[in-house]
Amino acid sequence: MSRDVIVLGAGSAGLAAAVTAAREGAQVTLLERHGYAGGMGTASLVHTFCGLYRMGEGPPVMANPGFPAEMAGRMLASTGDGGPVKMGRVWVLRQHPVDFVRIADELLRESGIEVIYHAEAFKAGREGGLWAVDYACRGQIRRLEGKTVVDASGDAVLAGLLDGASYQAEPAKLQRPAYVFGVQGVIEGEQGLALAGRIVDGIRRGVLSQAALGLHFRASGRAGELFGTIDLSGAEEGDYDPLDGACLSRLEEVGRSVAGAAVDFLKGEAGGWGGAYISHWPVRAGVRESRRWQGRYRLTGDEVLGGVRHADDIALAAWPLEFRETNRGPKLRYPDGDRAAGIPLGCLQPVAPEGIFTAGRCISCDHDAQASVRVMGTCFATGQAAGLAAVLAARGEPVEGLPARLEARFGPLE
Ligand SMILES: Cc1cc2nc3c(=O)[nH]c(=O)nc-3n(C[C@H](O)[C@H](O)[C@H](O)COP(=O)(O)OP(=O)(O)OC[C@H]3O[C@@H](n4cnc5c(N)ncnc54)[C@H](O)[C@@H]3O)c2cc1C
């Protein structure tokens, strides 16, 4: 059976793409190697939505209409949080990965999407005028056929499989990975600077390794629960390569060993931490940047900093350039006047072949622009656009009409 749209990857971007396409009446199959949707926002325990709101002064205003706004509303209803919080010049929305999975399940069920979990796509090609995507599930190989494919794999997996034009920053420049884990049993425990001081003390005394310097904790919003995030260098043994299994395995090992030692240490030293325990490991360590498609347009960091708009914008990038090129914390660069730049249609269209769109953190942009567009609020927006683009292409309608169709469907980009 052939469907209209195959979406590869059910992260923020793939979820938005699949739901948007299905709501247009398309037959959609969503392929995902995990057992739930959300990607980094669930399987890697990333717990804040950034890029949902406009930057700068004033109350929180959604940057992109449609799916991003719907996700924000559903998340607030699910977590019971009072609203987004201001951090410097940006608004962020705390999200809980458990709620994200439940919301994604609801959205997928309501939209009538065929979802295939536990499925790793490993081959793709063109056959009889259709796209064929082969996936493996527990030693069985199956094939999906569709008129169009959205590559929302985060790593531009389809570009890898098709030998499509793509780029990746040099190892020393790549945004560093991080390991996020859950902790429970912390009752009115020390946090912030006091806790950071404890960790530094543990390193000075030789109880904790230097890698613990990259560790910080944030409240999840649930009683006694925190998320710990360890910013890693990724180069513990050799260059960092986010597409290499051996390198990724080292991230998992280092992340777990630093987390385990730190929580054991804090249990004995920090006030309110006596009952602390690690409650969940991520399914995968967090990767911020890897391979991206080379598209018909390549958005640059200078454009994001200039708040540049284009005639065919399909979404807005409402987050500063957030550089994580070392594991010593973020470096933020804000656009002129806090103006959101536009992401044009060509960023979702690989130079070749036809009939493929991309969304999320692997869209066509340079390393600097990716430092902004990778956040989940923006991934929802590019996913939404890619989903609608795929439907137009599947119906043989001109994709150039996408900006107007998006505006008619969801409202203007302002
Ligand atoms: C440590 C860390 C902290 C971050 N902090 C924030 C933050 O605070 N706020 C924020 O908004 N963003 C943050 N980000 C960035 C953000 O989480 C990601 O860039 C974003 O979630 C990417 O979404 P995506 O849909 O493009 O890709 P992903 O979330 O990576 O989803 C891709 C999906 O495709 C699936 N997939 C890949 N290959 C295959 C295959 N071959 N077959 C089947 N399925 C496949 C994967 O399993 C995954 O589910 C952070 C990222 C990291 C790593």
Coordinates of C-alpha atoms and ligand atoms in Angstrom, one line a residue:
M1 CA 0.0 0.0 0.0
S2 CA 1.3 3.5 -0.8
R3 CA 0.5 6.5 1.3
D4 CA 0.7 10.2 0.6
V5 CA 3.4 11.1 3.1
I6 CA 6.0 9.2 5.1
V7 CA 7.5 11.1 8.0
L8 CA 10.8 9.8 9.2
G9 CA 11.4 10.5 12.9
A10 CA 8.8 11.5 15.5
G11 CA 10.7 14.2 17.3
S12 CA 9.2 17.7 17.7
A13 CA 9.5 18.3 14.0
G14 CA 8.2 14.9 12.8
L15 CA 5.3 15.0 15.2
A16 CA 4.3 18.5 13.9
A17 CA 4.8 17.4 10.2
A18 CA 2.7 14.2 10.6
V19 CA -0.2 15.8 12.5
T20 CA -0.3 18.8 10.0
A21 CA -0.3 16.5 7.0
A22 CA -2.9 14.2 8.4
R23 CA -5.2 17.1 9.3
E24 CA -5.1 18.1 5.6
G25 CA -6.6 14.7 4.8
A26 CA -3.4 13.0 3.7
Q27 CA -2.6 9.4 4.5
V28 CA 0.4 9.6 6.7
T29 CA 2.8 7.0 8.2
L30 CA 5.2 8.1 10.9
L31 CA 8.3 5.9 11.4
E32 CA 10.2 6.1 14.7
R33 CA 12.9 3.9 16.2
H34 CA 11.8 4.6 19.8
G35 CA 8.6 3.4 21.4
Y36 CA 7.1 7.0 21.7
A37 CA 7.3 10.3 20.0
G38 CA 9.1 13.5 21.1
G39 CA 12.7 12.7 20.1
M40 CA 15.1 14.8 22.2
G41 CA 12.2 16.3 24.1
T42 CA 11.3 12.9 25.5
A43 CA 13.9 10.2 24.9
S44 CA 16.8 12.6 25.8
L45 CA 14.8 14.3 28.6
V46 CA 15.3 17.9 27.3
H47 CA 12.7 19.6 29.4
T48 CA 12.2 23.2 28.2
F49 CA 10.5 24.5 25.1
C50 CA 12.5 27.4 23.7
G51 CA 11.7 29.5 20.6
L52 CA 8.0 29.4 21.2
Y53 CA 7.7 33.1 22.0
R54 CA 8.9 36.4 20.6
M55 CA 12.2 37.7 22.0
G56 CA 12.5 41.0 23.9
E57 CA 10.4 43.1 26.2
G58 CA 6.7 42.7 26.8
P59 CA 4.4 39.8 27.7
P60 CA 4.8 36.4 26.0
V61 CA 3.5 36.4 22.5
M62 CA 3.6 33.3 20.3
A63 CA 6.3 33.6 17.5
N64 CA 4.7 31.1 15.1
P65 CA 1.0 30.3 14.8
G66 CA -0.6 26.9 14.5
F67 CA 1.1 23.8 15.9
P68 CA 3.6 25.5 18.2
A69 CA 0.8 27.5 19.8
E70 CA -1.3 24.3 20.2
M71 CA 1.6 22.4 21.8
A72 CA 2.2 25.2 24.2
G73 CA -1.5 25.2 25.2
R74 CA -1.6 21.4 25.6
M75 CA 1.6 21.4 27.6
L76 CA 0.3 24.1 30.0
A77 CA -2.9 22.2 30.5
S78 CA -1.1 19.0 31.1
T79 CA 1.6 20.2 33.6
G80 CA -0.6 22.8 35.3
D81 CA 2.3 25.3 35.2
G82 CA 1.1 28.9 35.4
G83 CA 2.7 29.9 32.1
P84 CA 6.0 30.6 30.4
V85 CA 8.8 32.1 32.5
K86 CA 11.2 35.0 31.5
M87 CA 14.9 34.2 31.3
G88 CA 16.8 37.3 30.5
R89 CA 15.4 38.5 27.1
V90 CA 13.5 35.3 26.2
W91 CA 10.4 33.4 27.4
V92 CA 10.7 29.7 27.9
L93 CA 8.0 27.0 28.7
R94 CA 8.9 24.3 31.1
Q95 CA 7.8 20.9 29.7
H96 CA 7.8 17.5 31.2
P97 CA 8.9 14.6 28.9
V98 CA 6.2 12.3 30.4
D99 CA 3.5 14.9 29.5
F100 CA 5.0 15.4 26.1
V101 CA 4.6 11.6 25.4
R102 CA 1.0 11.7 26.5
I103 CA 0.2 14.7 24.4
A104 CA 1.9 13.2 21.4
D105 CA -0.1 10.0 21.8
E106 CA -3.3 12.0 21.9
L107 CA -2.4 14.1 18.8
L108 CA -1.4 11.0 16.8
R109 CA -4.5 9.1 17.8
E110 CA -6.8 12.1 17.1
S111 CA -5.2 12.6 13.6
G112 CA -5.6 9.0 12.5
I113 CA -1.9 8.6 11.7
E114 CA -0.4 5.2 11.1
V115 CA 2.5 5.1 13.6
I116 CA 5.3 2.5 13.4
Y117 CA 7.5 2.5 16.4
H118 CA 10.5 0.2 17.0
A119 CA 11.4 0.8 13.4
E120 CA 14.8 2.0 12.2
A121 CA 14.9 3.2 8.6
F122 CA 18.1 2.0 6.9
K123 CA 17.5 2.3 3.2
A124 CA 15.6 4.6 0.8
G125 CA 15.2 5.0 -2.9
R126 CA 12.8 5.8 -5.7
E127 CA 10.7 3.0 -7.3
G128 CA 7.9 3.2 -9.8
G129 CA 7.4 6.9 -9.2
L130 CA 7.2 6.5 -5.4
W131 CA 9.6 6.7 -2.5
A132 CA 10.4 3.4 -0.8
V133 CA 11.8 3.4 2.7
D134 CA 13.0 0.2 4.2
Y135 CA 13.0 -0.3 8.0
A136 CA 14.1 -3.0 10.3
C137 CA 12.2 -4.1 13.4
R138 CA 13.6 -6.9 15.5
G139 CA 15.2 -8.8 12.6
Q140 CA 12.4 -8.2 10.1
I141 CA 12.7 -6.0 7.1
R142 CA 9.7 -4.1 5.9
R143 CA 9.1 -1.5 3.1
L144 CA 6.9 1.6 3.1
E145 CA 6.0 3.4 -0.1
G146 CA 4.9 7.0 -0.3
K147 CA 4.5 9.9 -2.7
T148 CA 6.6 12.2 -0.5
V149 CA 8.9 11.8 2.5
V150 CA 9.7 14.3 5.3
D151 CA 13.1 13.8 6.8
A152 CA 12.6 14.8 10.5
S153 CA 15.3 12.4 11.8
G154 CA 17.4 15.2 13.4
D155 CA 20.5 13.7 11.7
A156 CA 19.3 14.1 8.1
V157 CA 19.3 10.3 8.0
L158 CA 17.8 10.3 4.5
A159 CA 20.6 12.4 3.2
G160 CA 23.0 9.8 4.6
L161 CA 21.0 6.9 3.0
L162 CA 20.5 8.6 -0.4
D163 CA 24.0 10.1 -0.5
G164 CA 22.2 13.4 -0.7
A165 CA 24.1 16.7 -0.4
S166 CA 24.6 17.6 3.2
Y167 CA 27.0 19.3 5.6
Q168 CA 28.3 18.9 9.1
A169 CA 30.5 21.3 11.0
E170 CA 34.1 20.3 11.8
P171 CA 34.4 18.3 15.0
A172 CA 35.9 21.1 17.1
K173 CA 33.0 23.4 16.3
L174 CA 30.0 21.1 16.6
Q175 CA 27.7 22.1 19.5
R176 CA 28.6 19.8 22.4
P177 CA 26.3 17.0 23.5
A178 CA 24.8 16.6 26.9
Y179 CA 23.5 13.9 29.2
V180 CA 20.2 14.6 30.9
F181 CA 18.9 12.3 33.7
G182 CA 16.1 12.4 36.3
V183 CA 16.5 12.6 40.1
Q184 CA 13.8 12.2 42.7
G185 CA 13.6 12.3 46.5
V186 CA 15.1 15.8 46.9
I187 CA 13.0 17.5 49.6
E188 CA 13.6 21.3 49.7
G189 CA 17.1 20.5 48.7
E190 CA 20.0 22.8 48.1
Q191 CA 20.0 24.2 44.5
G192 CA 21.7 26.8 42.4
L193 CA 25.0 28.3 43.5
A194 CA 25.1 26.4 46.8
L195 CA 24.8 23.1 44.9
A196 CA 27.4 24.2 42.3
G197 CA 29.7 25.0 45.2
R198 CA 29.3 21.5 46.5
I199 CA 30.1 20.0 43.1
V200 CA 33.2 22.1 42.8
D201 CA 34.2 21.0 46.3
G202 CA 33.7 17.4 45.3
I203 CA 36.0 17.9 42.3
R204 CA 38.7 19.6 44.4
R205 CA 38.6 16.8 46.8
G206 CA 39.0 14.2 44.0
V207 CA 35.6 12.5 44.8
L208 CA 34.1 13.8 41.5
S209 CA 35.8 13.9 38.0
Q210 CA 36.4 17.1 36.1
A211 CA 33.5 16.2 33.9
A212 CA 31.1 17.0 36.8
L213 CA 31.9 20.7 36.2
G214 CA 29.4 20.6 33.3
L215 CA 26.6 19.4 35.7
H216 CA 23.7 21.5 36.8
F217 CA 20.2 20.7 38.1
R218 CA 16.8 22.2 37.4
A219 CA 13.4 21.5 39.1
S220 CA 11.0 19.5 36.9
G221 CA 7.8 21.1 38.4
R222 CA 7.0 17.8 40.2
A223 CA 7.5 17.5 44.0
G224 CA 11.0 16.3 44.8
E225 CA 12.0 15.8 41.2
L226 CA 14.9 17.4 39.3
F227 CA 16.6 17.0 36.0
G228 CA 20.4 16.9 36.0
T229 CA 22.2 18.0 32.8
I230 CA 25.8 17.2 32.2
D231 CA 27.4 19.2 29.3
L232 CA 30.0 16.9 27.8
S233 CA 33.0 17.6 25.6
G234 CA 32.2 14.6 23.4
A235 CA 36.0 14.3 22.9
E236 CA 36.8 12.2 25.9
E237 CA 38.7 9.8 23.6
G238 CA 39.3 11.4 20.2
D239 CA 37.2 13.8 18.1
Y240 CA 33.6 14.2 18.7
D241 CA 31.5 12.6 16.0
P242 CA 27.7 12.5 16.6
L243 CA 27.2 10.0 13.8
D244 CA 29.7 7.4 15.2
G245 CA 28.3 4.6 17.4
A246 CA 31.5 4.2 19.3
C247 CA 31.7 7.9 20.1
L248 CA 28.0 8.0 21.1
S249 CA 28.5 4.9 23.4
R250 CA 31.3 6.8 25.3
L251 CA 28.8 9.7 25.9
E252 CA 26.4 7.2 27.4
E253 CA 29.0 5.7 29.6
V254 CA 30.5 9.0 30.8
G255 CA 27.1 10.5 31.4
R256 CA 25.9 7.7 33.6
S257 CA 29.2 7.4 35.5
V258 CA 29.3 11.2 36.2
A259 CA 25.6 11.3 37.2
G260 CA 25.9 8.3 39.5
A261 CA 29.0 9.6 41.3
A262 CA 27.5 13.1 41.7
V263 CA 24.1 12.0 43.1
D264 CA 25.9 9.6 45.5
F265 CA 28.2 12.5 46.6
L266 CA 25.3 15.0 47.0
K267 CA 23.2 12.5 49.1
G268 CA 25.9 12.7 51.7
E269 CA 26.8 16.3 51.5
A270 CA 23.9 18.6 50.4
G271 CA 21.0 19.6 52.6
G272 CA 17.7 18.0 51.5
W273 CA 19.5 15.5 49.3
G274 CA 19.6 12.6 51.8
G275 CA 16.8 10.7 50.0
A276 CA 17.9 11.5 46.5
Y277 CA 18.1 8.8 43.8
I278 CA 18.4 8.6 40.1
S279 CA 14.9 7.9 38.8
H280 CA 15.4 7.8 35.1
W281 CA 18.2 7.5 32.5
P282 CA 17.6 9.0 29.0
V283 CA 17.0 6.5 26.2
R284 CA 19.8 8.4 24.4
A285 CA 22.4 11.0 25.3
G286 CA 21.4 14.4 23.8
V287 CA 22.9 15.5 20.5
R288 CA 22.5 19.2 19.6
E289 CA 24.1 19.2 16.1
S290 CA 25.0 16.6 13.5
R291 CA 24.4 16.3 9.7
R292 CA 22.1 18.7 7.9
W293 CA 20.6 18.7 4.4
Q294 CA 22.0 21.1 1.8
G295 CA 18.8 22.8 0.6
R296 CA 17.8 25.2 -2.1
Y297 CA 18.4 27.9 0.5
R298 CA 21.0 27.9 3.3
L299 CA 20.0 30.2 6.2
T300 CA 23.0 31.9 7.8
G301 CA 23.7 33.1 11.3
D302 CA 24.2 36.6 10.0
E303 CA 20.6 36.5 8.7
V304 CA 19.3 35.4 12.0
L305 CA 21.3 38.1 13.8
G306 CA 20.0 40.7 11.3
G307 CA 16.3 39.5 11.8
V308 CA 16.2 39.2 8.0
R309 CA 12.8 38.3 6.4
H310 CA 12.4 36.7 3.0
A311 CA 9.5 36.7 0.5
D312 CA 8.8 33.0 1.0
D313 CA 9.2 32.6 4.8
I314 CA 7.5 29.6 6.3
A315 CA 8.4 30.1 10.0
L316 CA 10.2 32.5 12.3
A317 CA 13.4 31.8 14.2
A318 CA 12.6 33.3 17.6
W319 CA 15.6 32.2 19.6
P320 CA 19.1 33.8 19.9
L321 CA 22.1 32.0 18.5
E322 CA 22.9 29.7 21.4
F323 CA 26.4 28.4 21.1
R324 CA 27.5 25.3 23.0
E325 CA 30.8 24.8 21.2
T326 CA 32.4 24.0 24.6
N327 CA 31.0 22.2 27.6
R328 CA 31.5 25.4 29.7
G329 CA 27.9 26.7 29.3
P330 CA 26.1 28.6 26.6
K331 CA 27.1 31.8 24.8
L332 CA 24.1 33.7 23.5
R333 CA 24.1 36.2 20.6
Y334 CA 20.8 38.1 20.2
P335 CA 19.4 39.4 16.9
D336 CA 19.3 43.2 16.3
G337 CA 16.3 44.6 18.1
D338 CA 15.4 41.1 19.1
R339 CA 13.7 40.7 15.7
A340 CA 12.9 37.1 14.6
A341 CA 14.4 36.1 11.3
G342 CA 12.4 34.3 8.7
I343 CA 13.1 30.7 7.6
P344 CA 12.4 30.5 3.8
L345 CA 10.9 27.5 2.1
G346 CA 14.2 26.6 0.4
C347 CA 15.6 25.5 3.8
L348 CA 13.1 22.6 3.8
Q349 CA 13.8 21.6 0.2
P350 CA 16.9 19.5 -0.4
V351 CA 18.8 20.6 -3.6
A352 CA 17.9 17.2 -4.9
P353 CA 16.0 14.9 -5.2
E354 CA 12.4 16.1 -5.6
G355 CA 9.7 14.9 -3.3
I356 CA 11.6 15.1 -0.1
F357 CA 11.3 17.8 2.6
T358 CA 13.2 18.3 5.8
A359 CA 12.3 19.8 9.2
G360 CA 13.7 20.3 12.6
R361 CA 17.3 20.6 13.6
C362 CA 18.6 19.1 10.2
I363 CA 17.1 21.8 7.9
S364 CA 19.4 23.6 5.5
C365 CA 21.3 26.3 7.5
D366 CA 24.9 27.0 8.5
H367 CA 26.3 26.1 11.9
D368 CA 25.5 29.6 13.4
A369 CA 21.9 29.6 12.2
Q370 CA 21.4 26.1 13.6
A371 CA 22.4 27.5 17.0
S372 CA 19.0 29.2 16.8
V373 CA 16.7 27.1 14.7
R374 CA 17.4 23.8 16.6
V375 CA 15.1 24.6 19.5
M376 CA 11.9 22.8 19.8
G377 CA 9.6 25.8 19.4
T378 CA 11.1 26.4 16.0
C379 CA 11.2 22.6 15.2
F380 CA 7.4 22.5 15.7
A381 CA 7.1 25.4 13.2
T382 CA 9.4 24.0 10.5
G383 CA 7.7 20.6 11.0
Q384 CA 4.3 22.1 10.5
A385 CA 5.5 23.7 7.2
A386 CA 7.2 20.6 6.0
G387 CA 4.0 18.6 6.7
L388 CA 1.9 20.9 4.6
A389 CA 4.6 21.1 1.8
A390 CA 4.6 17.3 1.6
V391 CA 0.8 17.3 1.2
L392 CA 1.0 19.8 -1.6
A393 CA 3.7 17.8 -3.4
A394 CA 1.8 14.6 -3.0
R395 CA -1.2 16.2 -4.6
G396 CA 0.8 17.6 -7.5
E397 CA 0.2 21.2 -6.4
P398 CA 3.0 23.8 -6.6
V399 CA 5.0 23.9 -3.4
E400 CA 5.9 27.5 -4.1
G401 CA 2.4 28.3 -2.8
L402 CA 3.3 27.1 0.7
P403 CA 3.7 30.4 2.5
A404 CA 0.3 31.6 1.3
R405 CA -1.3 28.2 2.3
L406 CA 0.3 28.4 5.7
E407 CA -1.0 31.9 6.2
A408 CA -4.5 31.0 5.1
R409 CA -4.5 28.0 7.4
F410 CA -2.8 29.2 10.5
G411 CA -2.5 33.0 10.3
P412 CA 0.3 35.4 9.3
L413 CA 3.9 35.4 10.5
E414 CA 4.3 38.7 12.3
Ligands
LIG1 C1 21.1 18.5 25.9 C2 20.2 19.3 25.0 C3 19.6 20.4 25.6 C4 18.7 21.1 24.8 N1 18.0 22.1 25.4 C5 16.9 22.6 24.7 C6 16.0 23.5 25.4 O1 16.1 23.8 26.6 N2 14.9 23.9 24.7 C7 14.7 23.6 23.4 O2 13.7 24.0 22.8 N3 15.6 22.8 22.7 C8 16.7 22.3 23.3 N4 17.5 21.5 22.7 C9 17.4 21.3 21.3 C10 16.2 20.4 20.9 O3 15.9 19.5 21.9 C11 16.5 19.6 19.6 O4 17.2 20.3 18.7 C12 15.1 19.2 19.0 O5 14.4 18.5 20.0 C13 15.3 18.5 17.7 O6 14.0 18.0 17.3 P1 13.9 17.2 15.9 O7 12.5 16.8 15.8 O8 14.6 18.0 14.8 O9 14.9 16.0 16.1 P2 14.9 14.9 17.3 O10 14.2 15.3 18.5 O11 16.3 14.4 17.3 O12 14.0 13.7 16.7 C14 14.3 12.9 15.6 C15 13.6 11.6 15.7 O13 13.9 10.8 14.6 C16 14.1 9.5 15.1 N5 15.0 8.8 14.1 C17 16.2 9.2 13.7 N6 16.8 8.3 12.8 C18 15.8 7.4 12.6 C19 15.8 6.3 11.8 N7 16.8 5.9 11.0 N8 14.6 5.5 11.8 C20 13.6 5.8 12.6 N9 13.6 6.9 13.4 C21 14.7 7.7 13.4 C22 14.8 9.6 16.4 O14 14.6 8.4 17.2 C23 14.0 10.8 17.0 O15 12.9 10.4 17.7 C24 18.5 20.8 23.4 C25 19.1 19.7 22.9 C26 20.0 19.0 23.7 C27 20.7 17.8 23.0

